[in-house]
Amino acid sequence: MTLNTNMLTDIPLFHGITEDELVRLDTILAPRLRQAHSGEFLSYPEDILEEIGIVLSGKVYMVSEDFWGNQNIIAEFAENSLFGEAHSITLDPMFFSLVAVEPSVLLYLNTGKILSVREHSDSGIQKLYHNLMTIIIRKKLNYMKKADLLSRRSLREKISAFLSEEYQKSGTSSFRIPYNRQQLADYLSVDRSALSKELSKMKKEGIIEYNHNWFQLKSL
């Protein structure tokens, strides 16, 4: 059995599903596991996805890359999160690449079988479908937040918006971000040296303190 009961509490896609339903889903969905090494590309632009991926361990980035190899992080998929659901539903070619940035264990589920909810009376499939739609809606809201961040005109505005969002997530003015300096520059779509220079200015002005990926926001 590929699906196991730990997934019922750890993975949002399986929330509300019972152990008996999970056993049936293991048969219906015929899930498969994949191990990926750090730096391994899982898909490329123009690929057609037919499966939803779930990160059981490790981390996956969705990235865009220009002709010269410059990368921009579009989205990050950490442990227990989904990727590829929108493209596997529409069967539209991928816009971006998916790459494992750490040694990762990935679980794949056939999207078509989940979408056959109208043909299935199985309660597990019904719940899985509902959870999937909820996850897609929440992701859309998150992408809207990033679009708002990237629309900021100045580099400082982008940094401030990003750090403010991380503050809201953590609930404290002292927190760690999930990116190193180059990854943060890619996420914000800015030059790394310009980012480092602006962070240094903000530190000197007493707005923030930081050390590697640890940050503390200070009141003015």
GROMACS .gro file of C-alpha atoms in nm, residues 13-14 32 58 61 65 76-77 81 84 124 141-142 150 198 203-204 206 211 218:
model
   20
   13LEU     CA    1  -0.537   1.675   0.018
   14PHE     CA    2  -0.630   1.384   0.249
   32ARG     CA    3   0.339   0.595  -0.753
   58GLY     CA    4   1.232   1.762   0.037
   61TYR     CA    5   1.050   2.489  -0.700
   65GLU     CA    6   1.438   3.046  -1.713
   76GLU     CA    7   0.790   2.683  -0.372
   77PHE     CA    8   0.642   2.347  -0.279
   81SER     CA    9   0.226   2.038  -0.049
   84GLY     CA   10   0.108   2.039  -1.097
  124GLY     CA   11  -1.302   0.896  -0.051
  141LEU     CA   12  -0.507   3.368  -0.361
  142ASN     CA   13  -0.138   3.316  -0.280
  150LEU     CA   14   0.608   4.197  -0.772
  198GLU     CA   15   1.936   4.738  -0.013
  203LYS     CA   16   1.994   4.738   0.847
  204LYS     CA   17   2.201   5.056   0.886
  206GLY     CA   18   1.760   5.040   1.194
  211ASN     CA   19   2.187   3.709   0.964
  218LYS     CA   20   1.215   4.679   1.406
   0.00000   0.00000   0.00000
